[in-house]
């Protein structure tokens, strides 16, 4: 079954609104007319309005990198799903490993954020992935199953239609070490099987599972050639318009 690939840029804590606009001025003409894949740009919160404005009338989506699960309240420093929707976001990244590692994100908070994103009509990109020690101890499959099962707990097949999962082996993020297409494919199959348990086979079969972790122009084609890999979540190499274009147009 052909799933349209999705190429997402995760800018992490890089770029001011002005730098985001400069990126898009260079990037948009280079991907003009490219409709083979979907493209989503996930800048820092403060850049969202500028990116939404620069992409007006364009088919490219805009994603936040995090959200809070409550709609509003006394949660200093947090941003809610309806707020993201109100500024024009289409997507939101949830449970990135950096948030799990540095900001106490757990499978439970991932699940709460996922429910909030879906309720607000945002397409969630839920990140899962094992750390090096887990891979070396043969725990990869167990970790991916647990993260997928707990993350998707209580979500119906119908709700999950817009859900995207990103497999990001933590040992490959920002390290220059990429999972081989085969390693990624195997992990994606595990995630899809577990997602099928949670939200049903039909929804899981249609679900995009992206690969993330040192995706570069040089390795994008080999990764994207795998039928199990439905796109990429790109960190470092998405900060430069030329290199992200090369990945998008692999
Ligand atoms: P990287 O980051 O491409 O810089 O490895 C990917 C990610 O963390 O989403």
PDB file of C-alpha atoms and ligand atoms in Angstrom:
ATOM      1  CA  UNK A   1       0.000   0.000   0.000  1.00  0.00           C
ATOM      2  CA  UNK A   2       1.355   3.415  -0.925  1.00  0.00           C
ATOM      3  CA  UNK A   3       1.609   5.784   1.987  1.00  0.00           C
ATOM      4  CA  UNK A   4       2.570   9.332   1.037  1.00  0.00           C
ATOM      5  CA  UNK A   5       5.896  10.126   2.612  1.00  0.00           C
ATOM      6  CA  UNK A   6       6.251  12.995   5.037  1.00  0.00           C
ATOM      7  CA  UNK A   7       9.477  14.951   5.377  1.00  0.00           C
ATOM      8  CA  UNK A   8       9.554  16.924   8.618  1.00  0.00           C
ATOM      9  CA  UNK A   9      12.123  19.459   9.786  1.00  0.00           C
ATOM     10  CA  UNK A  10      12.712  19.583  13.535  1.00  0.00           C
ATOM     11  CA  UNK A  11      14.632  22.789  14.139  1.00  0.00           C
ATOM     12  CA  UNK A  12      14.908  22.166  17.891  1.00  0.00           C
ATOM     13  CA  UNK A  13      16.141  25.327  19.694  1.00  0.00           C
ATOM     14  CA  UNK A  14      17.557  26.985  16.588  1.00  0.00           C
ATOM     15  CA  UNK A  15      16.526  30.071  14.592  1.00  0.00           C
ATOM     16  CA  UNK A  16      14.849  33.386  15.395  1.00  0.00           C
ATOM     17  CA  UNK A  17      11.718  34.445  13.469  1.00  0.00           C
ATOM     18  CA  UNK A  18      13.919  36.416  11.085  1.00  0.00           C
ATOM     19  CA  UNK A  19      16.214  33.447  10.484  1.00  0.00           C
ATOM     20  CA  UNK A  20      13.145  31.274   9.904  1.00  0.00           C
ATOM     21  CA  UNK A  21      11.930  33.693   7.237  1.00  0.00           C
ATOM     22  CA  UNK A  22      15.367  33.709   5.600  1.00  0.00           C
ATOM     23  CA  UNK A  23      15.300  29.916   5.507  1.00  0.00           C
ATOM     24  CA  UNK A  24      11.893  29.884   3.836  1.00  0.00           C
ATOM     25  CA  UNK A  25      12.854  32.535   1.286  1.00  0.00           C
ATOM     26  CA  UNK A  26      15.595  30.183   0.106  1.00  0.00           C
ATOM     27  CA  UNK A  27      13.742  26.904   0.627  1.00  0.00           C
ATOM     28  CA  UNK A  28      10.336  27.554  -0.951  1.00  0.00           C
ATOM     29  CA  UNK A  29      11.522  28.175  -4.523  1.00  0.00           C
ATOM     30  CA  UNK A  30      13.652  25.011  -4.344  1.00  0.00           C
ATOM     31  CA  UNK A  31      10.676  22.786  -3.467  1.00  0.00           C
ATOM     32  CA  UNK A  32       8.160  24.609  -5.634  1.00  0.00           C
ATOM     33  CA  UNK A  33       5.869  22.083  -7.311  1.00  0.00           C
ATOM     34  CA  UNK A  34       7.252  19.183  -5.303  1.00  0.00           C
ATOM     35  CA  UNK A  35       4.088  17.360  -4.311  1.00  0.00           C
ATOM     36  CA  UNK A  36       5.392  13.804  -4.213  1.00  0.00           C
ATOM     37  CA  UNK A  37       5.787  14.056  -0.424  1.00  0.00           C
ATOM     38  CA  UNK A  38       4.299  16.117   2.375  1.00  0.00           C
ATOM     39  CA  UNK A  39       6.582  18.644   4.057  1.00  0.00           C
ATOM     40  CA  UNK A  40       6.270  19.957   7.617  1.00  0.00           C
ATOM     41  CA  UNK A  41       8.450  22.571   9.318  1.00  0.00           C
ATOM     42  CA  UNK A  42       8.670  22.452  13.131  1.00  0.00           C
ATOM     43  CA  UNK A  43      10.346  25.639  14.391  1.00  0.00           C
ATOM     44  CA  UNK A  44      10.612  26.907  17.981  1.00  0.00           C
ATOM     45  CA  UNK A  45       7.339  28.310  19.413  1.00  0.00           C
ATOM     46  CA  UNK A  46       8.315  31.952  18.888  1.00  0.00           C
ATOM     47  CA  UNK A  47       8.836  31.372  15.154  1.00  0.00           C
ATOM     48  CA  UNK A  48       5.443  29.749  14.558  1.00  0.00           C
ATOM     49  CA  UNK A  49       3.538  32.911  13.524  1.00  0.00           C
ATOM     50  CA  UNK A  50       6.318  33.988  11.131  1.00  0.00           C
ATOM     51  CA  UNK A  51       6.504  30.523   9.569  1.00  0.00           C
ATOM     52  CA  UNK A  52       2.717  30.243   9.271  1.00  0.00           C
ATOM     53  CA  UNK A  53       2.646  33.638   7.571  1.00  0.00           C
ATOM     54  CA  UNK A  54       5.475  32.811   5.179  1.00  0.00           C
ATOM     55  CA  UNK A  55       3.765  29.544   4.238  1.00  0.00           C
ATOM     56  CA  UNK A  56       0.290  31.027   3.703  1.00  0.00           C
ATOM     57  CA  UNK A  57      -1.355  29.484   0.664  1.00  0.00           C
ATOM     58  CA  UNK A  58       1.317  26.802   0.574  1.00  0.00           C
ATOM     59  CA  UNK A  59       0.747  23.113   1.105  1.00  0.00           C
ATOM     60  CA  UNK A  60       3.610  22.864   3.627  1.00  0.00           C
ATOM     61  CA  UNK A  61       2.541  22.122   7.202  1.00  0.00           C
ATOM     62  CA  UNK A  62       3.738  23.816  10.376  1.00  0.00           C
ATOM     63  CA  UNK A  63       4.371  21.901  13.567  1.00  0.00           C
ATOM     64  CA  UNK A  64       5.238  22.796  17.152  1.00  0.00           C
ATOM     65  CA  UNK A  65       7.833  20.743  19.013  1.00  0.00           C
ATOM     66  CA  UNK A  66       5.844  20.220  22.205  1.00  0.00           C
ATOM     67  CA  UNK A  67       2.574  21.113  23.923  1.00  0.00           C
ATOM     68  CA  UNK A  68       0.855  20.884  27.286  1.00  0.00           C
ATOM     69  CA  UNK A  69      -2.087  18.544  27.743  1.00  0.00           C
ATOM     70  CA  UNK A  70      -4.382  21.044  29.462  1.00  0.00           C
ATOM     71  CA  UNK A  71      -6.266  23.600  27.378  1.00  0.00           C
ATOM     72  CA  UNK A  72      -5.296  26.464  29.689  1.00  0.00           C
ATOM     73  CA  UNK A  73      -4.431  27.064  33.318  1.00  0.00           C
ATOM     74  CA  UNK A  74      -1.727  28.046  35.767  1.00  0.00           C
ATOM     75  CA  UNK A  75       1.137  26.266  33.995  1.00  0.00           C
ATOM     76  CA  UNK A  76       3.869  28.855  33.664  1.00  0.00           C
ATOM     77  CA  UNK A  77       5.894  28.478  30.516  1.00  0.00           C
ATOM     78  CA  UNK A  78       3.586  25.997  28.805  1.00  0.00           C
ATOM     79  CA  UNK A  79       1.644  26.198  25.545  1.00  0.00           C
ATOM     80  CA  UNK A  80      -1.604  24.318  24.847  1.00  0.00           C
ATOM     81  CA  UNK A  81      -2.980  22.508  21.809  1.00  0.00           C
ATOM     82  CA  UNK A  82      -5.775  25.052  21.157  1.00  0.00           C
ATOM     83  CA  UNK A  83      -3.150  27.834  21.287  1.00  0.00           C
ATOM     84  CA  UNK A  84      -1.048  26.049  18.681  1.00  0.00           C
ATOM     85  CA  UNK A  85      -4.113  25.520  16.545  1.00  0.00           C
ATOM     86  CA  UNK A  86      -5.015  29.197  16.903  1.00  0.00           C
ATOM     87  CA  UNK A  87      -1.695  30.367  15.455  1.00  0.00           C
ATOM     88  CA  UNK A  88      -2.062  28.038  12.483  1.00  0.00           C
ATOM     89  CA  UNK A  89      -0.171  24.893  13.460  1.00  0.00           C
ATOM     90  CA  UNK A  90      -1.119  21.718  11.647  1.00  0.00           C
ATOM     91  CA  UNK A  91       1.207  19.289  13.445  1.00  0.00           C
ATOM     92  CA  UNK A  92       2.946  18.831  16.778  1.00  0.00           C
ATOM     93  CA  UNK A  93       5.892  16.684  17.815  1.00  0.00           C
ATOM     94  CA  UNK A  94       5.266  14.717  21.022  1.00  0.00           C
ATOM     95  CA  UNK A  95       7.703  12.775  23.209  1.00  0.00           C
ATOM     96  CA  UNK A  96      10.914  13.593  21.401  1.00  0.00           C
ATOM     97  CA  UNK A  97      13.791  11.795  23.105  1.00  0.00           C
ATOM     98  CA  UNK A  98      15.327  15.124  24.143  1.00  0.00           C
ATOM     99  CA  UNK A  99      12.134  15.893  26.017  1.00  0.00           C
ATOM    100  CA  UNK A 100      12.146  12.434  27.576  1.00  0.00           C
ATOM    101  CA  UNK A 101      15.817  12.785  28.475  1.00  0.00           C
ATOM    102  CA  UNK A 102      16.007  16.388  29.735  1.00  0.00           C
ATOM    103  CA  UNK A 103      12.443  17.382  30.629  1.00  0.00           C
ATOM    104  CA  UNK A 104      10.956  14.362  32.342  1.00  0.00           C
ATOM    105  CA  UNK A 105       8.635  13.310  29.512  1.00  0.00           C
ATOM    106  CA  UNK A 106       7.219   9.830  30.096  1.00  0.00           C
ATOM    107  CA  UNK A 107       4.971   7.462  28.155  1.00  0.00           C
ATOM    108  CA  UNK A 108       2.157   8.741  30.346  1.00  0.00           C
ATOM    109  CA  UNK A 109       2.713  12.423  29.514  1.00  0.00           C
ATOM    110  CA  UNK A 110       3.102  11.450  25.859  1.00  0.00           C
ATOM    111  CA  UNK A 111      -0.313   9.831  26.016  1.00  0.00           C
ATOM    112  CA  UNK A 112      -1.916  12.867  27.658  1.00  0.00           C
ATOM    113  CA  UNK A 113      -0.348  15.189  25.100  1.00  0.00           C
ATOM    114  CA  UNK A 114      -1.449  12.930  22.278  1.00  0.00           C
ATOM    115  CA  UNK A 115      -5.058  13.044  23.469  1.00  0.00           C
ATOM    116  CA  UNK A 116      -4.871  16.842  23.703  1.00  0.00           C
ATOM    117  CA  UNK A 117      -3.358  17.215  20.235  1.00  0.00           C
ATOM    118  CA  UNK A 118      -5.987  14.974  18.641  1.00  0.00           C
ATOM    119  CA  UNK A 119      -8.817  16.762  20.434  1.00  0.00           C
ATOM    120  CA  UNK A 120      -7.571  20.080  19.031  1.00  0.00           C
ATOM    121  CA  UNK A 121      -7.269  18.724  15.492  1.00  0.00           C
ATOM    122  CA  UNK A 122      -3.477  18.751  15.336  1.00  0.00           C
ATOM    123  CA  UNK A 123      -1.689  15.882  13.588  1.00  0.00           C
ATOM    124  CA  UNK A 124       0.677  14.442  16.217  1.00  0.00           C
ATOM    125  CA  UNK A 125       4.159  13.145  15.448  1.00  0.00           C
ATOM    126  CA  UNK A 126       4.850  10.820  18.368  1.00  0.00           C
ATOM    127  CA  UNK A 127       8.508   9.890  18.828  1.00  0.00           C
ATOM    128  CA  UNK A 128       9.696   6.524  20.096  1.00  0.00           C
ATOM    129  CA  UNK A 129      13.129   4.956  20.157  1.00  0.00           C
ATOM    130  CA  UNK A 130      15.630   3.022  22.214  1.00  0.00           C
ATOM    131  CA  UNK A 131      18.851   4.286  23.794  1.00  0.00           C
ATOM    132  CA  UNK A 132      22.167   2.621  22.955  1.00  0.00           C
ATOM    133  CA  UNK A 133      22.284   0.554  26.113  1.00  0.00           C
ATOM    134  CA  UNK A 134      18.827  -0.845  25.422  1.00  0.00           C
ATOM    135  CA  UNK A 135      19.836  -1.808  21.878  1.00  0.00           C
ATOM    136  CA  UNK A 136      23.034  -3.433  23.102  1.00  0.00           C
ATOM    137  CA  UNK A 137      21.119  -5.383  25.738  1.00  0.00           C
ATOM    138  CA  UNK A 138      18.673  -6.715  23.152  1.00  0.00           C
ATOM    139  CA  UNK A 139      15.803  -4.657  24.569  1.00  0.00           C
ATOM    140  CA  UNK A 140      14.945  -2.624  21.448  1.00  0.00           C
ATOM    141  CA  UNK A 141      11.769  -4.482  20.583  1.00  0.00           C
ATOM    142  CA  UNK A 142      10.503  -4.424  24.156  1.00  0.00           C
ATOM    143  CA  UNK A 143      11.153  -0.680  24.473  1.00  0.00           C
ATOM    144  CA  UNK A 144       9.447   0.141  21.167  1.00  0.00           C
ATOM    145  CA  UNK A 145       6.453  -2.005  22.086  1.00  0.00           C
ATOM    146  CA  UNK A 146       6.137  -0.407  25.499  1.00  0.00           C
ATOM    147  CA  UNK A 147       6.476   3.162  24.236  1.00  0.00           C
ATOM    148  CA  UNK A 148       3.972   2.564  21.446  1.00  0.00           C
ATOM    149  CA  UNK A 149       1.470   0.723  23.597  1.00  0.00           C
ATOM    150  CA  UNK A 150       1.531   3.195  26.485  1.00  0.00           C
ATOM    151  CA  UNK A 151       1.775   6.236  24.258  1.00  0.00           C
ATOM    152  CA  UNK A 152      -1.276   5.185  22.230  1.00  0.00           C
ATOM    153  CA  UNK A 153      -3.297   3.878  25.156  1.00  0.00           C
ATOM    154  CA  UNK A 154      -7.018   4.692  24.931  1.00  0.00           C
ATOM    155  CA  UNK A 155      -6.788   6.136  21.407  1.00  0.00           C
ATOM    156  CA  UNK A 156      -9.359   4.756  18.964  1.00  0.00           C
ATOM    157  CA  UNK A 157      -8.647   3.757  15.384  1.00  0.00           C
ATOM    158  CA  UNK A 158     -10.774   6.629  14.197  1.00  0.00           C
ATOM    159  CA  UNK A 159      -8.933   9.168  16.362  1.00  0.00           C
ATOM    160  CA  UNK A 160      -5.586   7.812  15.221  1.00  0.00           C
ATOM    161  CA  UNK A 161      -6.157   8.465  11.530  1.00  0.00           C
ATOM    162  CA  UNK A 162      -3.930  11.569  11.564  1.00  0.00           C
ATOM    163  CA  UNK A 163      -1.364  10.066  13.911  1.00  0.00           C
ATOM    164  CA  UNK A 164       2.230   9.852  12.721  1.00  0.00           C
ATOM    165  CA  UNK A 165       4.950   7.985  14.592  1.00  0.00           C
ATOM    166  CA  UNK A 166       8.653   8.762  14.332  1.00  0.00           C
ATOM    167  CA  UNK A 167      11.160   6.028  15.095  1.00  0.00           C
ATOM    168  CA  UNK A 168      14.198   7.821  16.433  1.00  0.00           C
ATOM    169  CA  UNK A 169      16.874   5.556  17.882  1.00  0.00           C
ATOM    170  CA  UNK A 170      18.438   7.820  20.492  1.00  0.00           C
ATOM    171  CA  UNK A 171      21.963   6.628  19.619  1.00  0.00           C
ATOM    172  CA  UNK A 172      21.474   8.010  16.094  1.00  0.00           C
ATOM    173  CA  UNK A 173      20.251  11.486  16.997  1.00  0.00           C
ATOM    174  CA  UNK A 174      22.791  14.207  16.335  1.00  0.00           C
ATOM    175  CA  UNK A 175      25.597  11.659  16.416  1.00  0.00           C
ATOM    176  CA  UNK A 176      26.179  11.141  12.700  1.00  0.00           C
ATOM    177  CA  UNK A 177      25.406   7.441  13.253  1.00  0.00           C
ATOM    178  CA  UNK A 178      22.378   6.467  11.198  1.00  0.00           C
ATOM    179  CA  UNK A 179      20.390   3.300  11.596  1.00  0.00           C
ATOM    180  CA  UNK A 180      20.851   1.198   8.478  1.00  0.00           C
ATOM    181  CA  UNK A 181      17.724   1.008   6.307  1.00  0.00           C
ATOM    182  CA  UNK A 182      17.369  -2.572   7.512  1.00  0.00           C
ATOM    183  CA  UNK A 183      17.577  -1.719  11.221  1.00  0.00           C
ATOM    184  CA  UNK A 184      15.048   1.062  10.736  1.00  0.00           C
ATOM    185  CA  UNK A 185      12.722  -1.163   8.718  1.00  0.00           C
ATOM    186  CA  UNK A 186      12.752  -3.848  11.379  1.00  0.00           C
ATOM    187  CA  UNK A 187      11.968  -1.313  14.084  1.00  0.00           C
ATOM    188  CA  UNK A 188       9.165   0.188  12.007  1.00  0.00           C
ATOM    189  CA  UNK A 189       7.592  -3.236  11.572  1.00  0.00           C
ATOM    190  CA  UNK A 190       7.624  -3.747  15.361  1.00  0.00           C
ATOM    191  CA  UNK A 191       6.052  -0.330  15.917  1.00  0.00           C
ATOM    192  CA  UNK A 192       3.396  -0.938  13.258  1.00  0.00           C
ATOM    193  CA  UNK A 193       2.500  -4.307  14.750  1.00  0.00           C
ATOM    194  CA  UNK A 194       2.135  -2.771  18.201  1.00  0.00           C
ATOM    195  CA  UNK A 195       0.167   0.173  16.786  1.00  0.00           C
ATOM    196  CA  UNK A 196      -2.177  -2.355  15.160  1.00  0.00           C
ATOM    197  CA  UNK A 197      -2.836  -3.840  18.613  1.00  0.00           C
ATOM    198  CA  UNK A 198      -3.652  -0.382  19.934  1.00  0.00           C
ATOM    199  CA  UNK A 199      -5.666   1.227  17.143  1.00  0.00           C
ATOM    200  CA  UNK A 200      -6.497  -1.614  14.751  1.00  0.00           C
ATOM    201  CA  UNK A 201      -4.802  -3.013  11.688  1.00  0.00           C
ATOM    202  CA  UNK A 202      -6.405  -0.767   9.078  1.00  0.00           C
ATOM    203  CA  UNK A 203      -5.360   2.437  10.836  1.00  0.00           C
ATOM    204  CA  UNK A 204      -1.904   1.028  11.561  1.00  0.00           C
ATOM    205  CA  UNK A 205      -1.439   0.018   7.928  1.00  0.00           C
ATOM    206  CA  UNK A 206      -2.234   3.562   6.817  1.00  0.00           C
ATOM    207  CA  UNK A 207      -0.093   5.189   9.510  1.00  0.00           C
ATOM    208  CA  UNK A 208       3.089   6.964   8.506  1.00  0.00           C
ATOM    209  CA  UNK A 209       6.132   5.868  10.484  1.00  0.00           C
ATOM    210  CA  UNK A 210       9.020   8.279   9.949  1.00  0.00           C
ATOM    211  CA  UNK A 211      12.663   7.566  10.587  1.00  0.00           C
ATOM    212  CA  UNK A 212      14.756  10.143  12.455  1.00  0.00           C
ATOM    213  CA  UNK A 213      18.395  10.166  13.521  1.00  0.00           C
ATOM    214  CA  UNK A 214      21.189  11.716  11.450  1.00  0.00           C
ATOM    215  CA  UNK A 215      19.209  11.762   8.206  1.00  0.00           C
ATOM    216  CA  UNK A 216      21.416  13.562   5.673  1.00  0.00           C
ATOM    217  CA  UNK A 217      21.292  14.208   1.922  1.00  0.00           C
ATOM    218  CA  UNK A 218      23.750  11.306   1.507  1.00  0.00           C
ATOM    219  CA  UNK A 219      21.636   8.663   3.236  1.00  0.00           C
ATOM    220  CA  UNK A 220      18.082   9.862   2.564  1.00  0.00           C
ATOM    221  CA  UNK A 221      17.558   7.906  -0.622  1.00  0.00           C
ATOM    222  CA  UNK A 222      18.605   4.557   0.831  1.00  0.00           C
ATOM    223  CA  UNK A 223      16.377   5.053   3.867  1.00  0.00           C
ATOM    224  CA  UNK A 224      13.391   6.316   1.886  1.00  0.00           C
ATOM    225  CA  UNK A 225      13.631   3.388  -0.530  1.00  0.00           C
ATOM    226  CA  UNK A 226      12.431   1.064   2.222  1.00  0.00           C
ATOM    227  CA  UNK A 227       8.696   0.465   1.967  1.00  0.00           C
ATOM    228  CA  UNK A 228       8.370   0.483   5.777  1.00  0.00           C
ATOM    229  CA  UNK A 229       9.904   3.971   6.047  1.00  0.00           C
ATOM    230  CA  UNK A 230       7.269   6.609   5.344  1.00  0.00           C
ATOM    231  CA  UNK A 231       9.356   9.731   5.650  1.00  0.00           C
ATOM    232  CA  UNK A 232      11.922  11.421   7.839  1.00  0.00           C
ATOM    233  CA  UNK A 233      12.146  13.611  10.917  1.00  0.00           C
ATOM    234  CA  UNK A 234      15.271  15.638  10.297  1.00  0.00           C
ATOM    235  CA  UNK A 235      17.141  17.654  12.918  1.00  0.00           C
ATOM    236  CA  UNK A 236      20.573  19.087  12.088  1.00  0.00           C
ATOM    237  CA  UNK A 237      20.343  18.683   8.328  1.00  0.00           C
ATOM    238  CA  UNK A 238      17.010  20.548   8.207  1.00  0.00           C
ATOM    239  CA  UNK A 239      18.533  23.832   9.370  1.00  0.00           C
ATOM    240  CA  UNK A 240      20.088  24.583   6.000  1.00  0.00           C
ATOM    241  CA  UNK A 241      17.666  25.118   3.106  1.00  0.00           C
ATOM    242  CA  UNK A 242      19.898  23.379   0.574  1.00  0.00           C
ATOM    243  CA  UNK A 243      20.484  20.263   2.625  1.00  0.00           C
ATOM    244  CA  UNK A 244      16.828  19.961   3.660  1.00  0.00           C
ATOM    245  CA  UNK A 245      15.823  20.385   0.013  1.00  0.00           C
ATOM    246  CA  UNK A 246      18.233  17.624  -0.974  1.00  0.00           C
ATOM    247  CA  UNK A 247      16.601  15.356   1.622  1.00  0.00           C
ATOM    248  CA  UNK A 248      13.063  16.277   0.561  1.00  0.00           C
ATOM    249  CA  UNK A 249      13.941  15.659  -3.071  1.00  0.00           C
ATOM    250  CA  UNK A 250      16.050  12.550  -2.317  1.00  0.00           C
TER     251      UNK A 250
HETATM  252  P1  LIG B   1      19.254  14.728  13.857  1.00  0.00           P
HETATM  253  O1  LIG B   1      17.973  14.889  14.798  1.00  0.00           O
HETATM  254  O2  LIG B   1      18.743  14.652  12.436  1.00  0.00           O
HETATM  255  O3  LIG B   1      20.072  15.961  14.099  1.00  0.00           O
HETATM  256  O4  LIG B   1      19.959  13.488  14.263  1.00  0.00           O
HETATM  257  C1  LIG B   1      16.785  14.188  14.533  1.00  0.00           C
HETATM  258  C2  LIG B   1      15.777  14.500  15.602  1.00  0.00           C
HETATM  259  O5  LIG B   1      16.155  14.606  16.777  1.00  0.00           O
HETATM  260  O6  LIG B   1      14.570  14.657  15.318  1.00  0.00           O
END
